[in-house]
Short mmCIF file of C-alpha atoms in Angstrom, two decimals:
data_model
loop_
_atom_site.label_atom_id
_atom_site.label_comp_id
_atom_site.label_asym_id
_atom_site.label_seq_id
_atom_site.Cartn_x
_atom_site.Cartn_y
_atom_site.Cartn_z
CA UNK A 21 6.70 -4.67 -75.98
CA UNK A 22 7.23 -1.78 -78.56
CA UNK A 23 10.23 0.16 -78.72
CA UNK A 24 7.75 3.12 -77.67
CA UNK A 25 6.82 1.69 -75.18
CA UNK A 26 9.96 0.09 -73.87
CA UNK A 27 12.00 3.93 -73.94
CA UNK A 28 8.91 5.26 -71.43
CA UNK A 29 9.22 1.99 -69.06
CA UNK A 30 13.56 2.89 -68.78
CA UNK A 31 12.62 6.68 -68.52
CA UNK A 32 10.22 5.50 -65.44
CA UNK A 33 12.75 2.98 -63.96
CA UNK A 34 15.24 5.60 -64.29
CA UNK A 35 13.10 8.24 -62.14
CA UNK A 36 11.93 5.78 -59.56
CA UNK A 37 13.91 2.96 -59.10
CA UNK A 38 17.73 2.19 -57.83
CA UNK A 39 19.77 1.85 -60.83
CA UNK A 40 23.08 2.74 -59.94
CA UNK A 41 25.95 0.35 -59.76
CA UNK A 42 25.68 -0.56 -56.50
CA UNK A 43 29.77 -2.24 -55.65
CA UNK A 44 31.49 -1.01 -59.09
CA UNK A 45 32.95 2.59 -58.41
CA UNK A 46 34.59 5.15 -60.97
CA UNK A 47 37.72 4.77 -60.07
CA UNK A 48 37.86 8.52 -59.35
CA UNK A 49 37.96 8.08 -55.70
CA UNK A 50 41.54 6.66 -56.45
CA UNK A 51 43.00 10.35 -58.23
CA UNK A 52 44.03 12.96 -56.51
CA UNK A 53 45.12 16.44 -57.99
CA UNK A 54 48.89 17.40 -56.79
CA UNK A 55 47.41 20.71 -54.99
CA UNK A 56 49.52 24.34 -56.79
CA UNK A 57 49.68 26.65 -53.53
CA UNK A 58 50.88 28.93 -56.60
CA UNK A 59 48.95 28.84 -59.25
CA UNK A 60 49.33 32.20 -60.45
CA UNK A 61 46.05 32.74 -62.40
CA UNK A 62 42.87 34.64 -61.59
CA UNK A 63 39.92 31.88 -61.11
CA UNK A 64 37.72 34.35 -62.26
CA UNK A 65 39.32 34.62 -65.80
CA UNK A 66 39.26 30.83 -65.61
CA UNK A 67 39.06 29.18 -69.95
CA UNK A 68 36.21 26.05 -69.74
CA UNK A 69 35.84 26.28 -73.02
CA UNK A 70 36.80 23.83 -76.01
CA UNK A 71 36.24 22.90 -79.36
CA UNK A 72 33.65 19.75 -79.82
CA UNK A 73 33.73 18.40 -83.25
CA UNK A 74 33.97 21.85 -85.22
CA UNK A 75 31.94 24.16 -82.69
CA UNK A 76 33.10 26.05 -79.61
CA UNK A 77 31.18 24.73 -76.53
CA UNK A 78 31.35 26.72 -72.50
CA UNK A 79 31.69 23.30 -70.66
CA UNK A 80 33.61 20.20 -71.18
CA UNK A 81 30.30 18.67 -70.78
CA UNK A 82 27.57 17.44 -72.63
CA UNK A 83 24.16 15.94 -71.66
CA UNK A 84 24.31 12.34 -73.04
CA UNK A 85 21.12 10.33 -74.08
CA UNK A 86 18.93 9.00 -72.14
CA UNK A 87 15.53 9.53 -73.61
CA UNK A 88 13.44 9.98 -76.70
CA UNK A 89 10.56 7.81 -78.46
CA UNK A 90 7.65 8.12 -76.80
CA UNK A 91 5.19 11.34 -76.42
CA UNK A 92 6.19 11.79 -72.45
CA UNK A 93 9.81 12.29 -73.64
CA UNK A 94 9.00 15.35 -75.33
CA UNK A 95 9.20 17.74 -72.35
CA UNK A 96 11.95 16.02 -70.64
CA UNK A 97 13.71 16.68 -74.20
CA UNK A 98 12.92 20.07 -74.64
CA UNK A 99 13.93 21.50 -71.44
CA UNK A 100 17.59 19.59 -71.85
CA UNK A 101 18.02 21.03 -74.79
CA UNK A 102 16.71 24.72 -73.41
CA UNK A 103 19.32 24.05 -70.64
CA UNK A 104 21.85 23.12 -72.96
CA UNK A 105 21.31 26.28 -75.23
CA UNK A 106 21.38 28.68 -72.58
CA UNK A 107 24.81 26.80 -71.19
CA UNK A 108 26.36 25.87 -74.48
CA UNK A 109 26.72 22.37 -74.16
CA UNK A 110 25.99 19.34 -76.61
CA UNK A 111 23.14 17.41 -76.17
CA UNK A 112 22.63 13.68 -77.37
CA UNK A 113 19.44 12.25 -77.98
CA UNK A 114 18.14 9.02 -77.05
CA UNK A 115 17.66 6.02 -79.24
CA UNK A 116 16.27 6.57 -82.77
CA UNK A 117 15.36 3.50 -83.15
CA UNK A 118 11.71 4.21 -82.36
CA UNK A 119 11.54 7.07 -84.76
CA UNK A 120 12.83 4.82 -87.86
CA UNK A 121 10.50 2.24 -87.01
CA UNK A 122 7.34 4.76 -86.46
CA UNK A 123 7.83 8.04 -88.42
CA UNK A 124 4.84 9.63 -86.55
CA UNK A 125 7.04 9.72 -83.32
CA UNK A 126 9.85 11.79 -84.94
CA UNK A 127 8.52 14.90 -83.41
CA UNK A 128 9.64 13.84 -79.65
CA UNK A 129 13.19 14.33 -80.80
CA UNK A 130 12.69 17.71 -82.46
CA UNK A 131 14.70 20.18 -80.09
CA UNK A 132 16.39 22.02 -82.29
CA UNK A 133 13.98 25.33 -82.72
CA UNK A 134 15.24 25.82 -79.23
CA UNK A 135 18.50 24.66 -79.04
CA UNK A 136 19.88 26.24 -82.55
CA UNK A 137 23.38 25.95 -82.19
CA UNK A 138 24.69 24.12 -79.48
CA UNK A 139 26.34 20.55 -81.03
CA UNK A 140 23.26 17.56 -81.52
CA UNK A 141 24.09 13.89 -81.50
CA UNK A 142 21.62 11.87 -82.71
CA UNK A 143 21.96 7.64 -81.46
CA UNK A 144 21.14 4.95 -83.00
CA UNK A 145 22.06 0.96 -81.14
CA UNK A 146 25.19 -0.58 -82.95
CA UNK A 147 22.67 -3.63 -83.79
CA UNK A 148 20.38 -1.48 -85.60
CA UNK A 149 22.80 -0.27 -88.09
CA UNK A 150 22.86 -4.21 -89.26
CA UNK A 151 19.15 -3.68 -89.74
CA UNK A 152 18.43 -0.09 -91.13
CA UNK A 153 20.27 1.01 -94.72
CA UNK A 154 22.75 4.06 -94.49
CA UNK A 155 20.61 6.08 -96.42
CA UNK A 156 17.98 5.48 -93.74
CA UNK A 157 19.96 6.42 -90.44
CA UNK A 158 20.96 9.36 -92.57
CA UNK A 159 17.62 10.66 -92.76
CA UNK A 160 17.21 10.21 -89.57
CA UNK A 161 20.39 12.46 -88.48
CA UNK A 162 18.89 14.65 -91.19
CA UNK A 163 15.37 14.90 -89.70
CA UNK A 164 16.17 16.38 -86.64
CA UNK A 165 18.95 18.51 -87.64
CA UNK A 166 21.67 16.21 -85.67
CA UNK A 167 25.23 17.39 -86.27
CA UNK A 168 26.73 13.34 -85.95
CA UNK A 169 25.70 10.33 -84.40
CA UNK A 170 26.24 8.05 -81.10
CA UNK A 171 26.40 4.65 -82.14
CA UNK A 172 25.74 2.60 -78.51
CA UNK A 173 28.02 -0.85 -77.89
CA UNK A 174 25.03 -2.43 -75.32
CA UNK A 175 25.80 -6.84 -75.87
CA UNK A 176 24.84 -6.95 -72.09
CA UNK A 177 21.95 -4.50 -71.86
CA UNK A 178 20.48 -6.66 -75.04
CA UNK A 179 21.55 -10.20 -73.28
CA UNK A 180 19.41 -9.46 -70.47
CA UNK A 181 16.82 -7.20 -72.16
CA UNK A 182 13.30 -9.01 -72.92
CA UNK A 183 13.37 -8.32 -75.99
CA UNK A 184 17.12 -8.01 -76.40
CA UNK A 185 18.87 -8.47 -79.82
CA UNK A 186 22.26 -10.74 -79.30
CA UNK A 187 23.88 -11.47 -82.00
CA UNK A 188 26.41 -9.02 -82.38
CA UNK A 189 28.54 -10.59 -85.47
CA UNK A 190 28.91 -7.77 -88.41
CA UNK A 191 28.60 -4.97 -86.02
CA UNK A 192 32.06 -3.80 -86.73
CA UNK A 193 31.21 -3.60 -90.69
CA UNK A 194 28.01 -1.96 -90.03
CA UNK A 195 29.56 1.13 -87.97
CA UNK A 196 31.95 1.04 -90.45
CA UNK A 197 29.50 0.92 -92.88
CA UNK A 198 28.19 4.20 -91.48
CA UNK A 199 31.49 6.02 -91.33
CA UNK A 200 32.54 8.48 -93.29
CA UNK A 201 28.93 9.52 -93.81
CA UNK A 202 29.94 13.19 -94.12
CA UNK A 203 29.14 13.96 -90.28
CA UNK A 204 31.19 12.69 -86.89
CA UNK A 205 30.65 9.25 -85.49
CA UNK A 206 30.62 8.52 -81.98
CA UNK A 207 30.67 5.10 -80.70
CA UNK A 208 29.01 4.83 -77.43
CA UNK A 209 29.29 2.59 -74.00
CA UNK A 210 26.12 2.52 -72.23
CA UNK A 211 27.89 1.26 -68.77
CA UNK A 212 30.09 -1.24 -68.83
CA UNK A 213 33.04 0.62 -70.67
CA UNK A 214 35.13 0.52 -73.78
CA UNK A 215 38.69 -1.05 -73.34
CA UNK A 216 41.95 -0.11 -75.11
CA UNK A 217 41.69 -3.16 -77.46
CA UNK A 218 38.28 -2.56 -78.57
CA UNK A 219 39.15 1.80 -79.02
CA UNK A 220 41.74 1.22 -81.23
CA UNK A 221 39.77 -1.47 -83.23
CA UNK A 222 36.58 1.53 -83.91
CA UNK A 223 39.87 4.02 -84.85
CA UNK A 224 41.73 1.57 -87.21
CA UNK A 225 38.87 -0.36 -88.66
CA UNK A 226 35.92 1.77 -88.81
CA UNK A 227 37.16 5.13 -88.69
CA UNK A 228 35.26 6.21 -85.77
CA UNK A 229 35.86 9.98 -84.80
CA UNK A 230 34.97 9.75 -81.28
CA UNK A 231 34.87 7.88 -78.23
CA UNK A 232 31.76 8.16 -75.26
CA UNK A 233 33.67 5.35 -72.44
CA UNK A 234 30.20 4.94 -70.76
CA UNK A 235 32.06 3.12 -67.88
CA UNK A 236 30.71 1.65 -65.13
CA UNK A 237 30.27 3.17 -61.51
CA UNK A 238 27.10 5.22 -62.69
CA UNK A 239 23.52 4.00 -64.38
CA UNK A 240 23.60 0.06 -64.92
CA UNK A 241 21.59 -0.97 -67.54
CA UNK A 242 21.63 -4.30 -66.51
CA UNK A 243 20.17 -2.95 -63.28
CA UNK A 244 17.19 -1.28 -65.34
CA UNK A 245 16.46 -4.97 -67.37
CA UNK A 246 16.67 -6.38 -64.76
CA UNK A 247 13.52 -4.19 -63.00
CA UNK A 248 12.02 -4.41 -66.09
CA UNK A 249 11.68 -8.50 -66.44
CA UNK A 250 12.34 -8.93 -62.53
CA UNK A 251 15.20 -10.76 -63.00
CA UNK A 252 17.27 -11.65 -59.63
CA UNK A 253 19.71 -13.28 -61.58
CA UNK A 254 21.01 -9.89 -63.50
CA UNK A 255 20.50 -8.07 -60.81
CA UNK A 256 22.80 -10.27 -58.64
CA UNK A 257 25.55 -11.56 -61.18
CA UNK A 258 25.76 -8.91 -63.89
CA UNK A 259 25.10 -5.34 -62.18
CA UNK A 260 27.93 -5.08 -61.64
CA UNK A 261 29.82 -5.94 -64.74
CA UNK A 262 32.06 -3.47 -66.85
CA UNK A 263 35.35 -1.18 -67.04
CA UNK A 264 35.10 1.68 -64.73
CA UNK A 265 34.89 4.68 -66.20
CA UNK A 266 39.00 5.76 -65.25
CA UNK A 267 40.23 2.93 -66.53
CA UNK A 268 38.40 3.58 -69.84
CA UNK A 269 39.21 6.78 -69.89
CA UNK A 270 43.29 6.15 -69.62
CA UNK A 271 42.64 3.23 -72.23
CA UNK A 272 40.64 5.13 -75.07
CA UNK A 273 42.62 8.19 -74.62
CA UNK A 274 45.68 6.14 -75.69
CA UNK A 275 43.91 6.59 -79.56
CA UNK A 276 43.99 10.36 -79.43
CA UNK A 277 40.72 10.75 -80.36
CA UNK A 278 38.35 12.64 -78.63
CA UNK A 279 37.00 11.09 -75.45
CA UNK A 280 33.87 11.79 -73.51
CA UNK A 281 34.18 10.53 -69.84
CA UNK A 282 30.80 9.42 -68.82
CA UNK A 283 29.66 6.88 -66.36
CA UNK A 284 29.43 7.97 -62.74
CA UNK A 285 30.30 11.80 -63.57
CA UNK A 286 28.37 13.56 -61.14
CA UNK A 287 30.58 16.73 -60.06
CA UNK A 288 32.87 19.18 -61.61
CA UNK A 289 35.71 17.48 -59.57
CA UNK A 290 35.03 14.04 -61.17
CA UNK A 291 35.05 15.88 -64.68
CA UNK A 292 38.30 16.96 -63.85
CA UNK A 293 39.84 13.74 -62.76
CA UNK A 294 38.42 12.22 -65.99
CA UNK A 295 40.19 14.97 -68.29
CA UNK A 296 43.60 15.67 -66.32
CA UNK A 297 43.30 11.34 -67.30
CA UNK A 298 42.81 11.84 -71.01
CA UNK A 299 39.16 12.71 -71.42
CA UNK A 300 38.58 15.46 -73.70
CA UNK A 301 34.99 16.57 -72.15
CA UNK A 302 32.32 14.64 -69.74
CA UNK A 303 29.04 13.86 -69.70
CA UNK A 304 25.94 13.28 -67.51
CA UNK A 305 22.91 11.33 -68.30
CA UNK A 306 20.82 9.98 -65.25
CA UNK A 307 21.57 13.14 -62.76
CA UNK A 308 20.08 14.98 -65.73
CA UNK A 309 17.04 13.74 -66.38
CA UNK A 310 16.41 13.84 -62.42
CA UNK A 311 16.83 17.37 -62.93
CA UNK A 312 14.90 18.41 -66.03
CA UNK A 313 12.27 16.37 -64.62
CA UNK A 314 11.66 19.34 -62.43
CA UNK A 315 12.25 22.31 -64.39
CA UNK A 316 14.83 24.14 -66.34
CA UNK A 317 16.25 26.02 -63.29
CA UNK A 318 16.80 22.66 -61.36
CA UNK A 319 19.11 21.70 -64.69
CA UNK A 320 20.53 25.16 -64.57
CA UNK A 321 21.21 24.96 -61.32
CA UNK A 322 23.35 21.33 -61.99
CA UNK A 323 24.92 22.74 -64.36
CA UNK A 324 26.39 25.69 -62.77
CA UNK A 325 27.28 23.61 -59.74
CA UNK A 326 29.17 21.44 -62.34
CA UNK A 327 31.12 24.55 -63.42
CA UNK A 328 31.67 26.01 -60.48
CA UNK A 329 33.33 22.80 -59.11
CA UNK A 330 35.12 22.45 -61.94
CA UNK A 331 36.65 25.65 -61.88
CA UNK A 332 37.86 25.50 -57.89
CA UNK A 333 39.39 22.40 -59.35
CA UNK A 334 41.44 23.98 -62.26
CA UNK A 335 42.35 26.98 -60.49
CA UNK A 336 44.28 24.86 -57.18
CA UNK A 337 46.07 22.44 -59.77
CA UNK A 338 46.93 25.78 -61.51
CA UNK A 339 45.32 25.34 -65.09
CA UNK A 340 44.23 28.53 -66.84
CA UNK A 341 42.03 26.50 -69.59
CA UNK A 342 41.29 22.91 -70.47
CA UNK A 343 43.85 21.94 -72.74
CA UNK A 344 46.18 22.48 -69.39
CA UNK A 345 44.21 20.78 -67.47
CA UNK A 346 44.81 17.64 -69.85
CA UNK A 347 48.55 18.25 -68.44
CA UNK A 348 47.84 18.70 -64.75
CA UNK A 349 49.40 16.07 -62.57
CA UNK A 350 47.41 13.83 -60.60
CA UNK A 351 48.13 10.73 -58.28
CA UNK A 352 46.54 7.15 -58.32
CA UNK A 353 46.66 5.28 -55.89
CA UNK A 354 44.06 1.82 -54.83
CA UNK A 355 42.41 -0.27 -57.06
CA UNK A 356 42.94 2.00 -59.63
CA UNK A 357 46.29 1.94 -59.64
CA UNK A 358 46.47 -1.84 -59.54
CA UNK A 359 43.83 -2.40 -62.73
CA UNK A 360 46.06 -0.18 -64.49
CA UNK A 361 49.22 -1.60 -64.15
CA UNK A 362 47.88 -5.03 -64.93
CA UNK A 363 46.14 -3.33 -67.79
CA UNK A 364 49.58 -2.04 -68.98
CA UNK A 365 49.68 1.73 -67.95
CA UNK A 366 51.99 3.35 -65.68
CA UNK A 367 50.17 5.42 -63.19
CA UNK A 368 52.76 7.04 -61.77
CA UNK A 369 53.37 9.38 -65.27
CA UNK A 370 50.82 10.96 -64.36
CA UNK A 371 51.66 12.30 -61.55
CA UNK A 372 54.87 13.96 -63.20
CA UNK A 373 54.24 16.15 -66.20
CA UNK A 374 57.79 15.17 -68.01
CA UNK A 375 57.40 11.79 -67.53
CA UNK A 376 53.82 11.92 -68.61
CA UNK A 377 55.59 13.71 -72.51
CA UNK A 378 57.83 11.17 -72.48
CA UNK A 379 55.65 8.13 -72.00
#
């Protein structure tokens, strides 16, 4: 199948089918904010905004990619990117790979006459940079007027994909490779989550600037291969595979680079969790293109219930802006709590705001 034709079949999956993970949770269900009966600020003069890679965005939130490639993209794309103009929030774009390989497609990832400022991502699969020179994913950033680029980590989407590409040696040189390229690099989970090991290996040997966890608890990929080739066996022993998205987030914020929490985000409240962890904005994907699929007010109206959320959040654990709600204490308790301390990480510091400095 071509790569056209292989983005519209996950775009269709995506809008019809069950591919959520169906066991694996976020781990957000295990955090609790410590409730401020005092918080002292006005929730109407609430701060959401933040820097994101060298431009001021409204919303720790970005709409991460999903689609892109084929000619029924095009709308879905342009009204995310309306949304996201209107909102001020990033946008990434779906796989490139479609566009390198077929020039004449390039033109379902233009979105930037209406989405002039807001930050781009462009995305290209970490296999692909073994494939395509640097000069040529740089055109590709360049042709659509991307401000950096996702690179995706997907071994198990491409284990179980049809037409999957496995063999994943030299992927570290080739993001490396890439680097440095004179715009931000993102490296990218698709689902299954980036551990602490892995973070600090893209920071110290490839200079990545960024960090999307893609954890699991949201979209499975696996679960959408798996539809695709009707495959019981992925379905059944691999859907469920991955890092949820909390426990990457407390592992790749140990780096200090930036960290997007996505994965399973699917309120304000969750995007709070994931930065009073160590996130340093969210993103949504699936819930998304659900919503674009019916119109720009149906994304507006996600959006703003993603804000407003957010905001009752901040305002009873008493945090004026984001960068204090990095600081707010939380509790974590469950499963969470146990893959954490076996993972290393004391979850208790977070729940006390000197401790937290100190550790």
């Amino acid at each position: 199948m071509s790569t056209q034709k292989r983005k519209l079949s996950h775009i269709e999956i995506c809008l019809n089918k069950d591919v959520e993970f169906k066991k694996t949770a976020t781990g957000f269900e295990d955090i609790e904010f410590v409730h401020e009966s005092l918080p002292e600020i006005d929730l109407d003069k609430i701060n959401t905004s933040l820097d994101f890679f060298g431009k001021k965005i409204n919303l720790p939130l970005m709409f991460t990619a999903i689609t892109g490639g084929h000619k029924d993209s095009l709308k879905i794309n342009r009204t995310i990117a309306s949304v996201a103009e209107k909102k001020g929030i990033p946008i990434g774009i779906g796989s490139q790979r479609a566009m390198i390989e077929d020039d004449s497609v390039t033109y379902t990832y233009a979105v930037r006459d209406v989405a002039p400022t807001v930050p781009l991502f462009g995305n290209i699969g970490a296999f692909q940079l073994k494939e395509y020179s640097k000069e040529a994913i740089t055109d590709a950033i360049s042709k659509i007027g991307a401000d950096g680029l996702c690179v995706h980590l997907n071994p198990l989407q491409e284990a179980v994909q049809p037409e999957g590409d496995t063999n994943f040696s030299g992927v570290l040189d080739a993001i490396k490779t890439v680097c440095g390229s004179g715009f931000p690099v993102i490296a990218k989970q698709v689902g299954e989550g980036i551990s602490r090991e892995t973070a600090f290996r893209l920071k110290e040997e490839a200079d990545i600037n960024g960090i999307d966890v893609g954890g699991s608890g949201g979209t499975s990929w696996t679960a959408i291969e798996g539809l695709r080739r009707n495959d019981s066996e992925s379905l059944s022993l691999f859907r469920e595979w991955g890092i949820p998205t909390s426990l990457s987030v407390a592992e790749c914020a140990e780096t200090n680079l930036p960290v997007i929490a996505t994965g399973g985000i699917r309120t304000g409240l969750d995007g709070a969790k994931a930065i009073a962890l160590g996130a340093t904005t969210c993103g949504m994907a699936l819930p998304v293109l659900h919503a674009a699929t019916k119109g720009e007010k149906s994304l507006e109206q996600l959006v703003d219930s993603f804000e407003k959320t957010l905001k009752i959040a901040m305002y009873c654990a008493g945090a004026q802006d984001i960068t204090e709600l990095q600081k707010s204490k939380i509790i974590i308790t469950g499963k969470l709590a146990q893959q954490m301390k076996a993972r290393g990480i004391n979850p208790a510091k977070y729940a006390d705001s000197r401790r937290r400095v100190a550790d």
